[in-house]
Every structure is written in C-alpha cells, then in structure tokens.
Amino acid sequence: MAVFTSVSEDDARALLRRYQLGELVALRGITAGIENTNYFLDTTQGAYVLTLFEVLSAEQLPFYIELMHHLATRGVPVPQPQTLRDGTRLTTLNDKPAAIVTRLNGGYEPEPGPAHCALAGETLARAHLAARDFPLRQPNLRGLPWWQATAPKVLPFLDAGQAALLNDCLQEQSAFAATPDPAALPFGPAHCDLFRDNVLFDGTFESPHMGGFIDFYFAGCDAWLFDVAVSVNDWCIQRSTGAFVRRRLQAWLQAYHAVRPFTAAEKAAWPIMLRAAALRFWISRLYDFYLPRPAQTLKPHDPRHFERILRLRSTQAAPALPQATA
C-alpha cells in the first residue's frame, strides 16, 4: 500500500462526482505495503479507502472487487466496494484502475494473542465457506507458475546455500503439484495474504472484537489449506526466529476447524503446504528487495525473515492439524 501514483484533492473531488458518497473532507496517503496506491478518503457521508491498482489489470480486477462484494453481502467483515452512478464498482483515476471501498473499524495487532488468532481463524473459515458459490474464477497469480518464473530472476542475488534451499523447495513443490494429491484438497477463493496487518480488531487486547479482513488484491482460487498455512506462518510465530508459538497456533487452527473441519487429505498435505507458504513469500520478498519498482514511499521487507521460516519448516516436524471428524 505504498504511494506510487499521486492523487490531489482536485482529483479526488472529480472522482467523487462519479459516486453518491458526498463531498470530500480529507485525503491522505497510506504508506505501508508495497503493491498498490492507497489513500484514506473521508467524505461528508463516511470513511473510505481509495485504491489505485499499480500491477493488476482492469481485466483481472473484477475477481477481487466482486469477491469482496460477495463476502460482504454474506456477512463476512470485509471492505464493501462502492457502486458508481453507472452501476459498476470499478473506475479509473490518473490512468490507473481504481475503486473506493468502505473503511473498516479497528487497527491491526502487531503481537496477537490467542484470542486474536482464534478470531482470525474463525473468520477465515467463514470466508472460505461463504465463497463456495462465488461464480468468478481466477487462479492465485502468485502460485506455483509465478514461483517457477520468478526464481531464476532472484537466484543471482543468493549465495550457494540460499540457492540450494530455493531450488530444492521449488522442485519439491513442482513434484507435489504433479501428483493427484492437490486435487483432493478443498479449493476455492482464498485471501492468500492474510498477514497480521491485513486484519483489523476493535476492543481491548484481552477481549478483542473482529473488525475485518482487508487487502484482497492477492486473492485467488487455491487450496484453502494454503490460505491457512500463509496465515499461521505469520500469525502464530515468534518474529525473531519464525518458530511457532504453540498457544497461538492451537487457538488459530482449532477456531478454523470448528467452522470448517480439516479433511484427512489436508492433514497429509499440511507439512508441504507450510513450506509452500514460506517459499511463496521468500521468493516475492527477494524479488521486491532486489528488483523493486520505483515508488514515492517504499520499504521492502527483509527477505531473510521467510528464509528462516522456510528452513524451519524444512527441518522441523510440522505441528499436527486438529483431528478431522469421521
């Protein structure tokens, strides 16, 4: 959510004339993140977020926008895309595709406790089930084909040990994808980027309330277990080491399992899926770190964080998923 494209107050006023959202009150850029341009947009009728899409094409965007609309109408706490006067939910601003969505209440918790993890796990399971009848289909654009295409671009920046780790793990994921096992995993629209800073909470630390999930612009159809693995690899770890914090992990997985029980196929695939989730973000952070795009405000994440996690997931036994019911 860096500011790649400048938006003036006059730009915002002109944009708002395409909606029925009132008059501009305030506009300020959001500097966190690395993929899209985002602004807080306050009007006389409410608080919103304006997003200009820097990578995704206008042809790709309906999946994300309509998925959020679909989930919001089914009671899942996500930003609600706003409808323009012409009945659409996508427009353009400064030659970029753009959308306005409602701003959710709350803030993200940088050091979540078990209660936060349980709320996040429960809500993700609800989102997966609510998306079962979503009619649009789009693959996870940062899935295995992207890893395979991007790895050669980052390998020149790695030492021999790092290159061996990346190649070995990528070969493992490619071999797994060629087996019948992935087809047995529950599959559908998934967030694919549910890190701590993409979930908002109200309430207190001891008694949090779910504010909602944000930033769906890496979403795609994938194994739901991959979505879970991405999440717990961030939510349920010690940041300094990448090791799981068992109380957080147990709370997260049990809460998810209570809404959508894990299957026997998912239990078998869990270790390799944890490695897949770590590999995906190690590759993307290597790419963003060594081959960044120009931006006014851009702070790429340290790729060594997910290198550490991937090494742990490759050398330590995976904690078991909750037992699937018969």
mmCIF file of C-alpha atoms in Angstrom:
data_model
loop_
_atom_site.group_PDB
_atom_site.id
_atom_site.type_symbol
_atom_site.label_atom_id
_atom_site.label_comp_id
_atom_site.label_asym_id
_atom_site.label_seq_id
_atom_site.Cartn_x
_atom_site.Cartn_y
_atom_site.Cartn_z
ATOM 1 C CA MET A 1 0.000 0.000 0.000
ATOM 2 C CA ALA A 2 2.777 2.450 -0.893
ATOM 3 C CA VAL A 3 2.034 5.705 -2.728
ATOM 4 C CA PHE A 4 3.113 5.053 -6.309
ATOM 5 C CA THR A 5 0.653 7.426 -8.005
ATOM 6 C CA SER A 6 -0.112 10.880 -6.613
ATOM 7 C CA VAL A 7 -3.740 11.868 -6.142
ATOM 8 C CA SER A 8 -4.592 15.504 -5.483
ATOM 9 C CA GLU A 9 -7.657 16.778 -3.670
ATOM 10 C CA ASP A 10 -8.970 18.040 -7.007
ATOM 11 C CA ASP A 11 -8.523 14.528 -8.431
ATOM 12 C CA ALA A 12 -10.478 13.100 -5.517
ATOM 13 C CA ARG A 13 -13.292 15.650 -5.890
ATOM 14 C CA ALA A 14 -13.640 14.814 -9.568
ATOM 15 C CA LEU A 15 -13.701 11.121 -8.750
ATOM 16 C CA LEU A 16 -16.390 11.543 -6.101
ATOM 17 C CA ARG A 17 -18.683 13.131 -8.646
ATOM 18 C CA ARG A 18 -18.946 9.674 -10.242
ATOM 19 C CA TYR A 19 -20.355 8.309 -6.965
ATOM 20 C CA GLN A 20 -23.033 9.271 -4.482
ATOM 21 C CA LEU A 21 -20.718 9.399 -1.492
ATOM 22 C CA GLY A 22 -20.897 13.076 -0.544
ATOM 23 C CA GLU A 23 -18.227 15.769 -0.714
ATOM 24 C CA LEU A 24 -14.517 15.451 0.025
ATOM 25 C CA VAL A 25 -13.470 16.176 3.612
ATOM 26 C CA ALA A 26 -9.926 14.762 3.781
ATOM 27 C CA LEU A 27 -7.452 12.758 1.699
ATOM 28 C CA ARG A 28 -4.215 11.246 2.963
ATOM 29 C CA GLY A 29 -1.859 8.618 1.599
ATOM 30 C CA ILE A 30 -1.223 5.260 3.252
ATOM 31 C CA THR A 31 2.486 4.465 3.228
ATOM 32 C CA ALA A 32 2.543 0.843 4.424
ATOM 33 C CA GLY A 33 2.865 -2.050 1.973
ATOM 34 C CA ILE A 34 4.334 -2.470 -1.478
ATOM 35 C CA GLU A 35 1.712 -3.294 -4.112
ATOM 36 C CA ASN A 36 -0.970 -0.601 -4.682
ATOM 37 C CA THR A 37 -1.505 3.108 -4.099
ATOM 38 C CA ASN A 38 -3.945 3.657 -1.226
ATOM 39 C CA TYR A 39 -5.474 6.754 0.322
ATOM 40 C CA PHE A 40 -7.787 7.284 3.253
ATOM 41 C CA LEU A 41 -10.747 9.150 1.796
ATOM 42 C CA ASP A 42 -13.155 10.944 4.134
ATOM 43 C CA THR A 43 -16.366 12.428 2.797
ATOM 44 C CA THR A 44 -19.434 14.075 4.245
ATOM 45 C CA GLN A 45 -21.111 10.646 4.174
ATOM 46 C CA GLY A 46 -18.443 8.325 5.565
ATOM 47 C CA ALA A 47 -14.900 6.981 5.728
ATOM 48 C CA TYR A 48 -13.468 5.072 2.775
ATOM 49 C CA VAL A 49 -10.263 3.796 1.211
ATOM 50 C CA LEU A 50 -9.345 4.777 -2.346
ATOM 51 C CA THR A 51 -7.122 2.264 -4.156
ATOM 52 C CA LEU A 52 -5.273 2.757 -7.428
ATOM 53 C CA PHE A 53 -4.077 -0.555 -8.814
ATOM 54 C CA GLU A 54 -0.461 -0.499 -9.930
ATOM 55 C CA VAL A 55 0.042 -4.114 -11.048
ATOM 56 C CA LEU A 56 -3.327 -5.760 -11.563
ATOM 57 C CA SER A 57 -5.014 -5.108 -14.873
ATOM 58 C CA ALA A 58 -8.562 -3.895 -15.395
ATOM 59 C CA GLU A 59 -9.366 -7.354 -16.753
ATOM 60 C CA GLN A 60 -8.137 -9.068 -13.573
ATOM 61 C CA LEU A 61 -9.755 -6.720 -11.079
ATOM 62 C CA PRO A 62 -13.416 -7.793 -11.202
ATOM 63 C CA PHE A 63 -12.481 -11.010 -9.394
ATOM 64 C CA TYR A 64 -11.183 -9.108 -6.366
ATOM 65 C CA ILE A 65 -13.819 -6.401 -6.284
ATOM 66 C CA GLU A 66 -16.731 -8.768 -6.770
ATOM 67 C CA LEU A 67 -15.309 -11.258 -4.253
ATOM 68 C CA MET A 68 -15.301 -8.549 -1.578
ATOM 69 C CA HIS A 69 -18.832 -7.580 -2.562
ATOM 70 C CA HIS A 70 -19.905 -11.232 -2.413
ATOM 71 C CA LEU A 71 -18.403 -11.767 1.038
ATOM 72 C CA ALA A 72 -19.729 -8.503 2.446
ATOM 73 C CA THR A 73 -23.279 -9.335 1.376
ATOM 74 C CA ARG A 74 -22.944 -12.656 3.236
ATOM 75 C CA GLY A 75 -21.920 -11.059 6.498
ATOM 76 C CA VAL A 76 -18.169 -11.580 6.318
ATOM 77 C CA PRO A 77 -16.413 -8.443 7.651
ATOM 78 C CA VAL A 78 -14.546 -7.121 4.601
ATOM 79 C CA PRO A 79 -14.386 -3.724 2.849
ATOM 80 C CA GLN A 80 -17.515 -3.112 0.781
ATOM 81 C CA PRO A 81 -16.739 -1.865 -2.751
ATOM 82 C CA GLN A 82 -18.830 1.179 -3.535
ATOM 83 C CA THR A 83 -21.025 1.344 -6.613
ATOM 84 C CA LEU A 84 -20.655 4.197 -9.076
ATOM 85 C CA ARG A 85 -23.578 6.106 -10.526
ATOM 86 C CA ASP A 86 -23.367 3.926 -13.640
ATOM 87 C CA GLY A 87 -23.833 0.736 -11.591
ATOM 88 C CA THR A 88 -20.248 -0.533 -11.794
ATOM 89 C CA ARG A 89 -17.716 -0.899 -8.970
ATOM 90 C CA LEU A 90 -14.507 -0.177 -10.916
ATOM 91 C CA THR A 91 -13.334 3.071 -12.482
ATOM 92 C CA THR A 92 -10.083 4.814 -13.472
ATOM 93 C CA LEU A 93 -8.111 7.652 -11.918
ATOM 94 C CA ASN A 94 -4.870 9.153 -13.265
ATOM 95 C CA ASP A 95 -4.739 6.400 -15.898
ATOM 96 C CA LYS A 96 -4.916 3.633 -13.287
ATOM 97 C CA PRO A 97 -7.808 1.302 -12.445
ATOM 98 C CA ALA A 98 -9.373 2.464 -9.183
ATOM 99 C CA ALA A 99 -12.015 1.575 -6.603
ATOM 100 C CA ILE A 100 -13.439 3.021 -3.410
ATOM 101 C CA VAL A 101 -14.300 0.683 -0.537
ATOM 102 C CA THR A 102 -15.651 1.216 2.962
ATOM 103 C CA ARG A 103 -13.090 1.674 5.722
ATOM 104 C CA LEU A 104 -13.411 -0.886 8.483
ATOM 105 C CA ASN A 105 -13.160 -0.038 12.159
ATOM 106 C CA GLY A 106 -10.194 -1.002 14.295
ATOM 107 C CA GLY A 107 -6.480 -1.413 13.857
ATOM 108 C CA TYR A 108 -4.096 -4.280 13.338
ATOM 109 C CA GLU A 109 -2.458 -6.046 16.256
ATOM 110 C CA PRO A 110 1.314 -6.418 15.751
ATOM 111 C CA GLU A 111 1.670 -9.031 18.520
ATOM 112 C CA PRO A 112 -1.568 -11.031 18.519
ATOM 113 C CA GLY A 113 -2.525 -13.255 21.393
ATOM 114 C CA PRO A 114 -4.525 -16.482 21.264
ATOM 115 C CA ALA A 115 -7.823 -14.567 21.273
ATOM 116 C CA HIS A 116 -6.818 -12.627 18.148
ATOM 117 C CA CYS A 117 -5.653 -15.826 16.461
ATOM 118 C CA ALA A 118 -8.934 -17.574 17.237
ATOM 119 C CA LEU A 119 -10.958 -14.710 15.753
ATOM 120 C CA ALA A 120 -8.803 -14.665 12.621
ATOM 121 C CA GLY A 121 -9.050 -18.426 12.160
ATOM 122 C CA GLU A 122 -12.811 -18.472 12.652
ATOM 123 C CA THR A 123 -13.348 -15.579 10.241
ATOM 124 C CA LEU A 124 -11.150 -17.118 7.537
ATOM 125 C CA ALA A 125 -13.134 -20.350 7.721
ATOM 126 C CA ARG A 126 -16.360 -18.347 7.417
ATOM 127 C CA ALA A 127 -14.945 -16.529 4.394
ATOM 128 C CA HIS A 128 -13.966 -19.793 2.709
ATOM 129 C CA LEU A 129 -17.422 -21.262 3.179
ATOM 130 C CA ALA A 130 -19.135 -18.041 2.074
ATOM 131 C CA ALA A 131 -17.080 -18.022 -1.133
ATOM 132 C CA ARG A 132 -18.112 -21.521 -2.216
ATOM 133 C CA ASP A 133 -20.805 -20.194 -4.569
ATOM 134 C CA PHE A 134 -18.791 -17.220 -5.853
ATOM 135 C CA PRO A 135 -19.153 -17.537 -9.645
ATOM 136 C CA LEU A 136 -15.897 -15.945 -10.842
ATOM 137 C CA ARG A 137 -12.711 -17.975 -11.086
ATOM 138 C CA GLN A 138 -9.148 -16.728 -11.163
ATOM 139 C CA PRO A 139 -6.011 -18.595 -10.124
ATOM 140 C CA ASN A 140 -3.719 -17.418 -7.373
ATOM 141 C CA LEU A 141 -1.463 -15.222 -9.508
ATOM 142 C CA ARG A 142 1.395 -15.727 -7.027
ATOM 143 C CA GLY A 143 1.105 -19.510 -7.137
ATOM 144 C CA LEU A 144 3.499 -22.154 -8.414
ATOM 145 C CA PRO A 145 3.802 -20.878 -12.025
ATOM 146 C CA TRP A 146 4.837 -17.465 -10.672
ATOM 147 C CA TRP A 147 7.384 -19.039 -8.318
ATOM 148 C CA GLN A 148 8.842 -21.011 -11.216
ATOM 149 C CA ALA A 149 9.054 -17.908 -13.422
ATOM 150 C CA THR A 150 10.458 -15.617 -10.714
ATOM 151 C CA ALA A 151 13.034 -17.874 -9.073
ATOM 152 C CA PRO A 152 15.574 -17.519 -11.933
ATOM 153 C CA LYS A 153 15.365 -13.724 -11.570
ATOM 154 C CA VAL A 154 16.365 -13.754 -7.892
ATOM 155 C CA LEU A 155 18.858 -16.631 -7.901
ATOM 156 C CA PRO A 156 21.787 -14.388 -8.988
ATOM 157 C CA PHE A 157 21.441 -12.470 -5.706
ATOM 158 C CA LEU A 158 21.709 -15.579 -3.497
ATOM 159 C CA ASP A 159 24.688 -17.399 -2.069
ATOM 160 C CA ALA A 160 25.163 -21.103 -2.720
ATOM 161 C CA GLY A 161 23.304 -22.225 0.392
ATOM 162 C CA GLN A 162 20.328 -19.977 -0.286
ATOM 163 C CA ALA A 163 20.187 -21.029 -3.927
ATOM 164 C CA ALA A 164 20.188 -24.698 -2.931
ATOM 165 C CA LEU A 165 17.341 -24.125 -0.475
ATOM 166 C CA LEU A 166 15.263 -22.287 -3.048
ATOM 167 C CA ASN A 167 15.869 -24.838 -5.807
ATOM 168 C CA ASP A 168 15.229 -27.844 -3.557
ATOM 169 C CA CYS A 169 11.978 -26.431 -2.194
ATOM 170 C CA LEU A 170 10.769 -25.347 -5.609
ATOM 171 C CA GLN A 171 11.472 -28.818 -7.006
ATOM 172 C CA GLU A 172 9.516 -30.332 -4.105
ATOM 173 C CA GLN A 173 6.508 -28.100 -4.802
ATOM 174 C CA SER A 174 6.630 -28.811 -8.539
ATOM 175 C CA ALA A 175 6.737 -32.553 -7.893
ATOM 176 C CA PHE A 176 3.815 -32.334 -5.441
ATOM 177 C CA ALA A 177 1.749 -30.380 -7.967
ATOM 178 C CA ALA A 178 2.261 -33.174 -10.497
ATOM 179 C CA THR A 179 0.638 -35.769 -8.210
ATOM 180 C CA PRO A 180 -3.111 -36.362 -7.697
ATOM 181 C CA ASP A 181 -2.859 -35.124 -4.072
ATOM 182 C CA PRO A 182 -3.582 -31.402 -4.642
ATOM 183 C CA ALA A 183 -6.888 -32.227 -6.349
ATOM 184 C CA ALA A 184 -8.116 -33.831 -3.098
ATOM 185 C CA LEU A 185 -7.741 -30.603 -1.126
ATOM 186 C CA PRO A 186 -10.763 -28.318 -0.555
ATOM 187 C CA PHE A 187 -10.342 -25.461 -3.008
ATOM 188 C CA GLY A 188 -11.893 -22.111 -3.822
ATOM 189 C CA PRO A 189 -11.491 -18.343 -3.497
ATOM 190 C CA ALA A 190 -8.836 -17.606 -0.871
ATOM 191 C CA HIS A 191 -7.275 -14.432 0.555
ATOM 192 C CA CYS A 192 -3.694 -15.741 0.069
ATOM 193 C CA ASP A 193 -2.128 -12.827 2.010
ATOM 194 C CA LEU A 194 -3.775 -12.851 5.441
ATOM 195 C CA PHE A 195 -0.911 -11.401 7.458
ATOM 196 C CA ARG A 196 -1.363 -9.655 10.790
ATOM 197 C CA ASP A 197 -1.532 -6.230 9.175
ATOM 198 C CA ASN A 198 -4.402 -7.314 6.918
ATOM 199 C CA VAL A 199 -6.792 -7.914 9.825
ATOM 200 C CA LEU A 200 -8.340 -5.195 11.980
ATOM 201 C CA PHE A 201 -9.548 -5.520 15.576
ATOM 202 C CA ASP A 202 -11.672 -3.414 17.888
ATOM 203 C CA GLY A 203 -11.952 -3.883 21.651
ATOM 204 C CA THR A 204 -9.059 -4.499 24.028
ATOM 205 C CA PHE A 205 -6.079 -6.823 23.808
ATOM 206 C CA GLU A 206 -7.654 -9.137 26.371
ATOM 207 C CA SER A 207 -11.096 -9.016 24.724
ATOM 208 C CA PRO A 208 -10.685 -8.212 21.015
ATOM 209 C CA HIS A 209 -13.515 -7.955 18.500
ATOM 210 C CA MET A 210 -13.111 -8.680 14.795
ATOM 211 C CA GLY A 211 -13.041 -5.526 12.693
ATOM 212 C CA GLY A 212 -12.470 -7.310 9.407
ATOM 213 C CA PHE A 213 -10.124 -8.544 6.697
ATOM 214 C CA ILE A 214 -8.571 -6.070 4.270
ATOM 215 C CA ASP A 215 -6.350 -6.078 1.152
ATOM 216 C CA PHE A 216 -7.815 -8.822 -1.019
ATOM 217 C CA TYR A 217 -5.648 -7.952 -4.011
ATOM 218 C CA PHE A 218 -3.547 -11.111 -3.829
ATOM 219 C CA ALA A 219 -6.658 -13.297 -3.585
ATOM 220 C CA GLY A 220 -7.214 -16.175 -5.964
ATOM 221 C CA CYS A 221 -8.606 -19.663 -6.211
ATOM 222 C CA ASP A 222 -6.291 -22.025 -4.380
ATOM 223 C CA ALA A 223 -6.306 -24.801 -1.815
ATOM 224 C CA TRP A 224 -7.855 -23.388 1.341
ATOM 225 C CA LEU A 225 -5.092 -25.150 3.266
ATOM 226 C CA PHE A 226 -2.572 -22.886 1.526
ATOM 227 C CA ASP A 227 -4.519 -19.882 2.844
ATOM 228 C CA VAL A 228 -4.331 -21.345 6.353
ATOM 229 C CA ALA A 229 -0.594 -22.003 6.005
ATOM 230 C CA VAL A 230 0.115 -18.462 4.825
ATOM 231 C CA SER A 231 -1.802 -17.141 7.816
ATOM 232 C CA VAL A 232 -0.261 -19.218 10.595
ATOM 233 C CA ASN A 233 3.246 -18.677 9.204
ATOM 234 C CA ASP A 234 2.720 -15.036 10.179
ATOM 235 C CA TRP A 235 0.170 -15.018 12.995
ATOM 236 C CA CYS A 236 1.493 -17.836 15.120
ATOM 237 C CA ILE A 237 5.265 -17.313 15.175
ATOM 238 C CA GLN A 238 7.992 -15.566 17.092
ATOM 239 C CA ARG A 239 9.063 -12.875 14.637
ATOM 240 C CA SER A 240 12.748 -13.143 15.515
ATOM 241 C CA THR A 241 13.035 -16.863 14.792
ATOM 242 C CA GLY A 242 9.973 -17.958 12.792
ATOM 243 C CA ALA A 243 9.256 -20.708 15.328
ATOM 244 C CA PHE A 244 5.627 -21.425 16.106
ATOM 245 C CA VAL A 245 4.082 -20.164 19.343
ATOM 246 C CA ARG A 246 2.015 -23.208 20.235
ATOM 247 C CA ARG A 247 -0.766 -21.429 22.136
ATOM 248 C CA ARG A 248 -1.384 -19.084 19.219
ATOM 249 C CA LEU A 249 -1.202 -21.873 16.670
ATOM 250 C CA GLN A 250 -3.561 -24.122 18.593
ATOM 251 C CA ALA A 251 -6.075 -21.289 19.035
ATOM 252 C CA TRP A 252 -5.931 -20.386 15.327
ATOM 253 C CA LEU A 253 -6.292 -23.921 13.984
ATOM 254 C CA GLN A 254 -8.943 -25.035 16.465
ATOM 255 C CA ALA A 255 -11.112 -21.997 15.731
ATOM 256 C CA TYR A 256 -10.857 -22.568 11.981
ATOM 257 C CA HIS A 257 -11.516 -26.303 12.385
ATOM 258 C CA ALA A 258 -14.638 -25.620 14.464
ATOM 259 C CA VAL A 259 -16.200 -23.815 11.474
ATOM 260 C CA ARG A 260 -14.752 -25.865 8.590
ATOM 261 C CA PRO A 261 -13.213 -29.137 9.785
ATOM 262 C CA PHE A 262 -9.923 -30.126 8.187
ATOM 263 C CA THR A 263 -10.028 -33.223 5.992
ATOM 264 C CA ALA A 264 -7.758 -36.250 6.023
ATOM 265 C CA ALA A 265 -6.208 -35.068 2.737
ATOM 266 C CA GLU A 266 -5.409 -31.708 4.298
ATOM 267 C CA LYS A 267 -3.819 -33.373 7.307
ATOM 268 C CA ALA A 268 -1.499 -35.319 4.993
ATOM 269 C CA ALA A 269 -0.597 -32.243 2.921
ATOM 270 C CA TRP A 270 -0.060 -29.890 5.864
ATOM 271 C CA PRO A 271 3.769 -30.083 6.132
ATOM 272 C CA ILE A 272 4.371 -29.414 2.428
ATOM 273 C CA MET A 273 1.764 -26.645 2.438
ATOM 274 C CA LEU A 274 3.547 -24.853 5.279
ATOM 275 C CA ARG A 275 6.704 -24.955 3.170
ATOM 276 C CA ALA A 276 4.792 -23.754 0.110
ATOM 277 C CA ALA A 277 3.511 -20.730 2.012
ATOM 278 C CA ALA A 278 7.006 -19.863 3.249
ATOM 279 C CA LEU A 279 8.532 -20.330 -0.215
ATOM 280 C CA ARG A 280 5.941 -18.090 -1.859
ATOM 281 C CA PHE A 281 6.774 -15.153 0.399
ATOM 282 C CA TRP A 282 10.519 -15.718 0.388
ATOM 283 C CA ILE A 283 10.526 -15.516 -3.415
ATOM 284 C CA SER A 284 8.266 -12.469 -3.532
ATOM 285 C CA ARG A 285 10.295 -10.639 -0.887
ATOM 286 C CA LEU A 286 13.530 -11.452 -2.673
ATOM 287 C CA TYR A 287 12.009 -10.032 -5.844
ATOM 288 C CA ASP A 288 10.725 -6.870 -4.140
ATOM 289 C CA PHE A 289 14.032 -6.376 -2.314
ATOM 290 C CA TYR A 290 16.443 -6.854 -5.215
ATOM 291 C CA LEU A 291 14.233 -5.786 -8.140
ATOM 292 C CA PRO A 292 11.982 -3.070 -6.694
ATOM 293 C CA ARG A 293 9.641 -0.837 -8.643
ATOM 294 C CA PRO A 294 10.022 2.950 -8.262
ATOM 295 C CA ALA A 295 7.729 4.487 -5.664
ATOM 296 C CA GLN A 296 7.479 7.619 -3.610
ATOM 297 C CA THR A 297 7.294 5.616 -0.395
ATOM 298 C CA LEU A 298 8.565 2.055 -0.482
ATOM 299 C CA LYS A 299 10.005 -0.094 2.301
ATOM 300 C CA PRO A 300 10.554 -3.640 1.053
ATOM 301 C CA HIS A 301 10.500 -6.364 3.683
ATOM 302 C CA ASP A 302 13.680 -8.192 4.640
ATOM 303 C CA PRO A 303 13.591 -11.479 2.664
ATOM 304 C CA ARG A 304 15.722 -13.234 5.302
ATOM 305 C CA HIS A 305 12.630 -13.485 7.529
ATOM 306 C CA PHE A 306 10.944 -16.015 5.250
ATOM 307 C CA GLU A 307 14.226 -17.732 4.516
ATOM 308 C CA ARG A 308 14.421 -18.507 8.247
ATOM 309 C CA ILE A 309 10.815 -19.728 8.278
ATOM 310 C CA LEU A 310 11.348 -21.933 5.224
ATOM 311 C CA ARG A 311 14.437 -23.505 6.786
ATOM 312 C CA LEU A 312 12.484 -24.265 9.955
ATOM 313 C CA ARG A 313 9.549 -25.755 8.041
ATOM 314 C CA SER A 314 12.041 -27.875 6.075
ATOM 315 C CA THR A 315 13.893 -29.247 9.108
ATOM 316 C CA GLN A 316 11.314 -29.450 11.903
ATOM 317 C CA ALA A 317 8.224 -31.648 12.094
ATOM 318 C CA ALA A 318 5.000 -29.791 11.383
ATOM 319 C CA PRO A 319 2.562 -29.499 14.278
ATOM 320 C CA ALA A 320 -0.496 -31.634 13.603
ATOM 321 C CA LEU A 321 -3.779 -30.183 12.409
ATOM 322 C CA PRO A 322 -6.810 -30.748 14.634
ATOM 323 C CA GLN A 323 -8.225 -34.206 14.081
ATOM 324 C CA ALA A 324 -10.767 -34.384 11.293
ATOM 325 C CA THR A 325 -14.119 -35.763 12.332
ATOM 326 C CA ALA A 326 -15.301 -39.007 10.757
#
